[in-house]
Tab-separated table of C-alpha atoms and ligand atoms in Angstrom:
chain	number	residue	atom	x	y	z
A	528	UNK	CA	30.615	5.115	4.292
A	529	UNK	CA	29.815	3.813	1.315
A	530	UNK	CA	27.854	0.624	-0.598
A	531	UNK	CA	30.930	-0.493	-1.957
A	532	UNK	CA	32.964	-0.566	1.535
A	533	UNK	CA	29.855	-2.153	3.242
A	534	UNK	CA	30.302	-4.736	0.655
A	535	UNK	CA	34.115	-4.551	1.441
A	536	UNK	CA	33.682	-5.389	4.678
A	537	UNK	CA	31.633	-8.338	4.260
A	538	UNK	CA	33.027	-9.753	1.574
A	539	UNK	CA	37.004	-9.543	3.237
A	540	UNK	CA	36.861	-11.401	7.064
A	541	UNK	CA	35.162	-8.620	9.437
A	542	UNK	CA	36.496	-9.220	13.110
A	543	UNK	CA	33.184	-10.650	15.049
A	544	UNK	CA	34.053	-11.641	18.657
A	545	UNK	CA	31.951	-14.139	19.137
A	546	UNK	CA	33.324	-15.322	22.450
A	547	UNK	CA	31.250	-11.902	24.268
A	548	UNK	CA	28.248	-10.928	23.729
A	549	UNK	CA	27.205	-7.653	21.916
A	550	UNK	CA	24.100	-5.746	22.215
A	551	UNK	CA	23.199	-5.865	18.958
A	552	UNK	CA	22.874	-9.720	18.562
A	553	UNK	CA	21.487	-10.293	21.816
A	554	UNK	CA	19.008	-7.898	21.134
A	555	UNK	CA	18.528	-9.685	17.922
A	556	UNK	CA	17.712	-12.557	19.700
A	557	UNK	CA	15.061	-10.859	21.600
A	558	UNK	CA	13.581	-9.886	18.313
A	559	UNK	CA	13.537	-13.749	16.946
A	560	UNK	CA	16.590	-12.998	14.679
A	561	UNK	CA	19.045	-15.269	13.815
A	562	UNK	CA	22.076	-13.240	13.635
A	563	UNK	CA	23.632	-14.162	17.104
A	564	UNK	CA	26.321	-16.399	18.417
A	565	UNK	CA	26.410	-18.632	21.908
A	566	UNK	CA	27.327	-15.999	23.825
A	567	UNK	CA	24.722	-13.556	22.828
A	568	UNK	CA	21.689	-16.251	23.519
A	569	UNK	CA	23.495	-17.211	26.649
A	570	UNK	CA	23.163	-13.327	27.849
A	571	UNK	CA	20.391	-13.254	25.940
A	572	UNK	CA	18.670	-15.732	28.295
A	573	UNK	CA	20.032	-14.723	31.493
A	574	UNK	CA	18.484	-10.981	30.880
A	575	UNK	CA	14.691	-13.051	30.070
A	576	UNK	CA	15.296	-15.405	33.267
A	577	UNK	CA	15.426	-11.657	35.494
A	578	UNK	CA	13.214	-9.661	33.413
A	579	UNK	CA	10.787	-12.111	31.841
A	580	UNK	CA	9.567	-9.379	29.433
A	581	UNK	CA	12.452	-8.224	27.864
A	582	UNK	CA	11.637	-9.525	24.720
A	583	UNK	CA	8.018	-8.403	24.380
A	584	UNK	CA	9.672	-4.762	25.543
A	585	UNK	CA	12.563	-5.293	22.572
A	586	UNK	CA	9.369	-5.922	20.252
A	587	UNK	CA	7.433	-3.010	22.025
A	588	UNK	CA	10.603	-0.414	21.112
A	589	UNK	CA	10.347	-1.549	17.497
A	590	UNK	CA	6.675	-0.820	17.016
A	591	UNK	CA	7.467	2.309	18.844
A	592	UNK	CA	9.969	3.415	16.015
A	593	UNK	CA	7.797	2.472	13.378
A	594	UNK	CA	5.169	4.695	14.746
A	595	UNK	CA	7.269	7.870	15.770
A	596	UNK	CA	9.080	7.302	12.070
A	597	UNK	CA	5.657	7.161	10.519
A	598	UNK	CA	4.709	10.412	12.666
A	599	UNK	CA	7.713	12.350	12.043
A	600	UNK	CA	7.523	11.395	7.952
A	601	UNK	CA	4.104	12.203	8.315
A	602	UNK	CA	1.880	14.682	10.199
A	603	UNK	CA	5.374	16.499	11.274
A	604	UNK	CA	6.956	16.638	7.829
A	605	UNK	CA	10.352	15.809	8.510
A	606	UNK	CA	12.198	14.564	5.564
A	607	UNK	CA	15.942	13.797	7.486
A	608	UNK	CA	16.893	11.232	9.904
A	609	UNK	CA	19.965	10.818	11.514
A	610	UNK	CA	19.352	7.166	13.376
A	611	UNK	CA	22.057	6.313	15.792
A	612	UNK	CA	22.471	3.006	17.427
A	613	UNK	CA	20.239	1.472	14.590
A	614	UNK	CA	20.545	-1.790	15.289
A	615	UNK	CA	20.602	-5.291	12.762
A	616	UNK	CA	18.385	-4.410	10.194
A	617	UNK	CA	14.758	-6.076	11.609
A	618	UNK	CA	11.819	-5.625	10.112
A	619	UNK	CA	10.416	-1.746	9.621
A	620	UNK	CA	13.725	-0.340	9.557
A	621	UNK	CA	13.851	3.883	9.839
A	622	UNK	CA	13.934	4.312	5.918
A	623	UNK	CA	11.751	1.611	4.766
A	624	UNK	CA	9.123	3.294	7.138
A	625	UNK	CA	9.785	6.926	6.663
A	626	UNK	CA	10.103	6.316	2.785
A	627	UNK	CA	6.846	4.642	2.616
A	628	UNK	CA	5.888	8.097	3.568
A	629	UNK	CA	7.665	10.083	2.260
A	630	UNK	CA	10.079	8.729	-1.102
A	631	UNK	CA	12.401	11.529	-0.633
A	632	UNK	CA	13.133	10.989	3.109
A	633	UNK	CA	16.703	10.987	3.679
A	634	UNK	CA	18.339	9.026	6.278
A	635	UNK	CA	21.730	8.445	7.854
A	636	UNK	CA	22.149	5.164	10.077
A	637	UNK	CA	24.797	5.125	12.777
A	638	UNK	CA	26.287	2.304	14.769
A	639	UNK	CA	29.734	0.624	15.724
A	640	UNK	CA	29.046	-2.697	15.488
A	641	UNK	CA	30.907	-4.858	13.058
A	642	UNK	CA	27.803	-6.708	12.345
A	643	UNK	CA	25.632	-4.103	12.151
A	644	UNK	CA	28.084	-2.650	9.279
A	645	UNK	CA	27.929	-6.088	7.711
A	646	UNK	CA	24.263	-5.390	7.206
A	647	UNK	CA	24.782	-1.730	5.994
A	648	UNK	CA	23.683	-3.131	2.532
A	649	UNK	CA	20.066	-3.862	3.383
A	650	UNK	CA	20.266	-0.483	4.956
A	651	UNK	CA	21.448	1.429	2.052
A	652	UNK	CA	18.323	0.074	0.001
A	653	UNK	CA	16.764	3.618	-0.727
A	654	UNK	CA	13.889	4.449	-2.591
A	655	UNK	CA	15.125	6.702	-5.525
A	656	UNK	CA	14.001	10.030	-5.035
A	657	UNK	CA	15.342	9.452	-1.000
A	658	UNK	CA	18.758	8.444	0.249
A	659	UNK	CA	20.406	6.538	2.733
A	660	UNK	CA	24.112	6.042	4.307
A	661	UNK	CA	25.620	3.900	6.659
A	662	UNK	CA	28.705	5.285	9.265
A	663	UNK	CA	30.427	3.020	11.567
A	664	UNK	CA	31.092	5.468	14.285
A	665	UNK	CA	30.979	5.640	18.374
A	666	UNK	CA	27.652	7.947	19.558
A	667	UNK	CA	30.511	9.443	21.601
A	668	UNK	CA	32.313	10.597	18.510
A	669	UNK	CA	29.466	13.697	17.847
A	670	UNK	CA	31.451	15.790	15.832
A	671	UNK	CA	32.738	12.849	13.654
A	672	UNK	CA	29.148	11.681	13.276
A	673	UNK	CA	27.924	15.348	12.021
A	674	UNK	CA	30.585	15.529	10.003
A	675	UNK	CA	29.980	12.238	7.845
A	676	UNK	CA	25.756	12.771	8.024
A	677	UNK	CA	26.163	16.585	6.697
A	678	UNK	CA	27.921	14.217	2.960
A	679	UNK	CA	23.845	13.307	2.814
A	680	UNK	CA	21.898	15.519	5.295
A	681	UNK	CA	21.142	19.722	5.266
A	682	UNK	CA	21.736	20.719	8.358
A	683	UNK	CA	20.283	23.683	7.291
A	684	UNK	CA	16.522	22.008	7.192
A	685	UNK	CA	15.192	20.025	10.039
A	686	UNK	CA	16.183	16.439	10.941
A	687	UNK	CA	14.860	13.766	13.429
A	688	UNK	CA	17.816	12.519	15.923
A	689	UNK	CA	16.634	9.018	16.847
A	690	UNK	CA	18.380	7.818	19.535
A	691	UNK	CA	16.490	4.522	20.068
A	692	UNK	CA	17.842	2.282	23.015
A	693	UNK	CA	21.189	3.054	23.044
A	694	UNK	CA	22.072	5.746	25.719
A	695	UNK	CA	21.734	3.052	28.030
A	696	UNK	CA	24.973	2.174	27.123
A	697	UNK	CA	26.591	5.844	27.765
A	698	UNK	CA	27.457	5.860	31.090
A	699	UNK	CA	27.358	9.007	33.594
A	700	UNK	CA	30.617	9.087	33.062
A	701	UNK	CA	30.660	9.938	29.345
A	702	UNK	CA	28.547	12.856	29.995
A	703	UNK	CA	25.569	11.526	27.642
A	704	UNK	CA	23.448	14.511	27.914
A	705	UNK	CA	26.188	16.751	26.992
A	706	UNK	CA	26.883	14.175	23.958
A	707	UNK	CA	22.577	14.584	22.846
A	708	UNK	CA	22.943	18.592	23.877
A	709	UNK	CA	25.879	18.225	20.972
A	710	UNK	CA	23.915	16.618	18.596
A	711	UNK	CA	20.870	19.069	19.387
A	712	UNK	CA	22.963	22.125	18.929
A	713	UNK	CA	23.590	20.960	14.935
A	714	UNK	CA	20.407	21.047	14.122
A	715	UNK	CA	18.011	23.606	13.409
A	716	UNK	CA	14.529	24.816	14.988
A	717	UNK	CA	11.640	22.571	13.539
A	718	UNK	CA	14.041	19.397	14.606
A	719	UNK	CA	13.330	16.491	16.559
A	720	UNK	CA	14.739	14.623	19.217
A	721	UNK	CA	13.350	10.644	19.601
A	722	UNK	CA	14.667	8.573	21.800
A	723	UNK	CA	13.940	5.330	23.798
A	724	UNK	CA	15.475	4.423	27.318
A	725	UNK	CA	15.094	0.952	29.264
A	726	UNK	CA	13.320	2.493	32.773
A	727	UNK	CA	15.420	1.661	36.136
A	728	UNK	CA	11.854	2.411	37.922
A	729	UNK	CA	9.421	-0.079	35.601
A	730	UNK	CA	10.004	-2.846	37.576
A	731	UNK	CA	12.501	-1.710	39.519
A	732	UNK	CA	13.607	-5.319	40.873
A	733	UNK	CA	13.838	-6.798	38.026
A	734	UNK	CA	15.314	-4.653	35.650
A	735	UNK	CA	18.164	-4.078	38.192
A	736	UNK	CA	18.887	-7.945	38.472
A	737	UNK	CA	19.213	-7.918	34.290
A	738	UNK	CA	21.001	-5.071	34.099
A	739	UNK	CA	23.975	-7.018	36.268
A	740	UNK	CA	23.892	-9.843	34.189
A	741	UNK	CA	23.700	-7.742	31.063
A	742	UNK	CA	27.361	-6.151	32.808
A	743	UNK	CA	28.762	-9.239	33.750
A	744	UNK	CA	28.169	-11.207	30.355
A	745	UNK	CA	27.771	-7.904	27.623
A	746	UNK	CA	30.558	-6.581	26.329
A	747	UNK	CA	28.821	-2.872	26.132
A	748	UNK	CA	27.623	-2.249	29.948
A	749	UNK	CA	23.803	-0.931	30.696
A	750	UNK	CA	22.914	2.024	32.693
A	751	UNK	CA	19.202	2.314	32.980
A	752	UNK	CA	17.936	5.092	34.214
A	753	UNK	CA	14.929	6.860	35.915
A	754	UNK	CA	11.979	8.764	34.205
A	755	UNK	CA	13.403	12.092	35.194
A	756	UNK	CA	16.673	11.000	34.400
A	757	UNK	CA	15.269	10.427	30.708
A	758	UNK	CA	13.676	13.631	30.740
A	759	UNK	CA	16.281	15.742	31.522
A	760	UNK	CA	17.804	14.646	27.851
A	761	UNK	CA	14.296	16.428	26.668
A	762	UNK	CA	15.345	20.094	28.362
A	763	UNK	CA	14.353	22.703	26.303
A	764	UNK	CA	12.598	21.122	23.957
A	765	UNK	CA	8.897	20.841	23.348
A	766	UNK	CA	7.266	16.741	24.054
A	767	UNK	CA	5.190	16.254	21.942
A	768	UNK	CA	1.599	14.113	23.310
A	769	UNK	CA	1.482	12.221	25.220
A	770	UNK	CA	4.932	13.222	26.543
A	771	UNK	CA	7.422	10.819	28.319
A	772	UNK	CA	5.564	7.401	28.997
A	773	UNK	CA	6.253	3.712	28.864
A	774	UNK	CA	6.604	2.188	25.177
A	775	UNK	CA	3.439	0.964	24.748
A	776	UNK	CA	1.881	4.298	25.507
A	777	UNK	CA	2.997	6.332	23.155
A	778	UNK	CA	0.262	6.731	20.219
A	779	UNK	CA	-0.433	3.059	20.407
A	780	UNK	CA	-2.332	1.155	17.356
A	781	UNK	CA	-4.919	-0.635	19.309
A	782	UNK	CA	-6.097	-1.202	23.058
A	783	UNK	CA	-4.299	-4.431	22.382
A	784	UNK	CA	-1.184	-2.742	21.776
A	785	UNK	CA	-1.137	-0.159	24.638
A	786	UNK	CA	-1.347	-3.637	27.534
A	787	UNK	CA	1.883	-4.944	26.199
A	788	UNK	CA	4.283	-5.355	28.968
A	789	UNK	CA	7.671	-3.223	28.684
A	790	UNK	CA	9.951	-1.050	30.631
A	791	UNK	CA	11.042	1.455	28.216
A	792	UNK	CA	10.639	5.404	28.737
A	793	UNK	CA	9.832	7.205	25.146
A	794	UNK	CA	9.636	10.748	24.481
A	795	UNK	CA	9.422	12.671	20.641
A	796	UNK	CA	10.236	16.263	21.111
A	797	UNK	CA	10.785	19.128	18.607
A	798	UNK	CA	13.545	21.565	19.058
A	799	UNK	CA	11.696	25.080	19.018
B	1405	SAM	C1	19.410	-2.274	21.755
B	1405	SAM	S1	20.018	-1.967	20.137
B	1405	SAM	C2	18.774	-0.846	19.503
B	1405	SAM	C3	18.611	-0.918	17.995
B	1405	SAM	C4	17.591	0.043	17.382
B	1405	SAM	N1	17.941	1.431	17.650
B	1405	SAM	C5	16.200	-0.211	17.919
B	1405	SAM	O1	15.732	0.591	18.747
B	1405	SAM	O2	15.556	-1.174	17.505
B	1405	SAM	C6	21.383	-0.835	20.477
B	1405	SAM	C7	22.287	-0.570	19.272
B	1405	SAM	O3	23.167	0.513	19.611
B	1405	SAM	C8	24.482	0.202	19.191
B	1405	SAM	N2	25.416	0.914	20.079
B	1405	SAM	C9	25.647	0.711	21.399
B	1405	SAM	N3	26.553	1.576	21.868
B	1405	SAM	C10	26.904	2.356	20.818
B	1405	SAM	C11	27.805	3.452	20.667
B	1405	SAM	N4	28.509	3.913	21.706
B	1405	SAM	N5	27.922	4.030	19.449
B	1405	SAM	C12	27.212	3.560	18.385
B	1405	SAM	N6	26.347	2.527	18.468
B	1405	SAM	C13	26.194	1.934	19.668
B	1405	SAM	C14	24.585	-1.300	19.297
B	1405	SAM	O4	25.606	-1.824	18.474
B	1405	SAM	C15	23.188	-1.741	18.881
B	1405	SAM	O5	23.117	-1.971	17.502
């Protein structure tokens, strides 16, 4: 997709149904965003009256891609992202980060959100020497995704897959490890896999009373899932320290940091 049919879309009457709420604008809501309708704060709400936390984990997932971005622009070199699932554009988005890093970071953003795609404009904000595009596209449309990131990634050179709290909402029944094994197989050795999961066994009790109201009030439905659930979407690949652990945990900023409450498995892994 394109600037011009980002603008397209905003500019003409994009179809928002605003009666059900969508993951995207609750989650903005968790966040402190304004881009959300009734329906989403009304979820939004019931989720925080089971899980108390969910917002500080929401906040706790975003400083977690800012770090792995800033890792994988960084120390690991990577100059490609393919970021599915990415979300209203919050603060630290994946190419304002990994650009700050690196100028010439390339990055493809993925999501099928209408609103989301009316955003696509503050997303396609690259630096000059870097680049960035914008597909609306279903995670369960792999080849259709690969097809539109190869117009501005090399899948010959290595790219970060960041798949950052979204499988939740493939469910067993659309296979999603075969969909990340998929996405995996495109990319070459030297490639990385990062990914964030809400945890069915951080709080077990309450993350299983939010995750029915999530189903009875979302319009996309929530499968959380256990830690070795999570790391089975790592097989074959090498986690990198300090492997699969709670949000906060991974390479936190400060002691500070590292207490914040969340119930989010994390793993970055490189594809040998
Ligand atoms: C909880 S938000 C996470 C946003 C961002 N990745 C982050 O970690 O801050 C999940 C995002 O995934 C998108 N999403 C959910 N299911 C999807 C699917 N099947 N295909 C593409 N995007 C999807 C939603 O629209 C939403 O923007």
């Amino acid at each position: 997709m394109t600037t011009d049919a980002a603008a397209d879309q905003t500019d003409g009457s994009p179809e928002f149904d605003t009666s059900v709420a969508h993951v995207a604008r609750v989650y903005n809501y968790w966040l402190g965003g304004t881009d959300n309708f009734a329906a989403d704060r009304a979820a939004a709400e019931q989720a925080m009256a089971a899980y108390p936390d969910i917002a500080a984990s929401a906040r706790s997932n975003r400083a977690l891609l800012r770090r792995a971005v800033g890792h994988l622009a960084g120390e690991a070199g990577i100059r490609q992202f393919l970021d599915i699932g990415t979300g209203i554009p919050s603060a630290n988005n994946t190419h304002e980060v990994a650009q700050a890093v690196a100028p010439d970071a390339r990055i493809v953003y993925v999501d099928n959100d209408p609103v989301v795609l009316a955003h696509a404009r503050t997303l396609l904000k690259s630096s000059q020497d870097g680049a960035t595009d914008y597909l609306d596209a279903d995670l369960r449309t792999a080849d259709q995704i690969l097809a539109g990131a190869a117009e501005t990634l090399d899948f010959s050179q290595p790219v970060a897959i960041m798949l950052m709290a979204i499988l939740q909402h493939i469910s067993d029944e659309d296979d999603p490890y075969a969909i990340v094994g998929r996405l995996l197989s495109a990319v070459p050795a030297g490639s990385y896999l990062a990914l964030s999961h809400p945890a069915r066994d951080i709080e077990p009790e309450k993350m299983a009373a939010m995750a029915e109201r999530l189903n009875q009030m979302m319009a996309e439905k929530v499968t959380f899932r256990a830690e070795g659930e999570v790391a089975r979407f790592f097989d074959g690949l090498e986690l990198l320290e300090p492997g699969l652990v709670n949000a906060p945990n991974w390479r936190p900023g400060s002691a500070e940091e590292a207490r914040r409450p969340a119930a989010l498995w994390v793993g970055v892994a490189r594809k040998p």
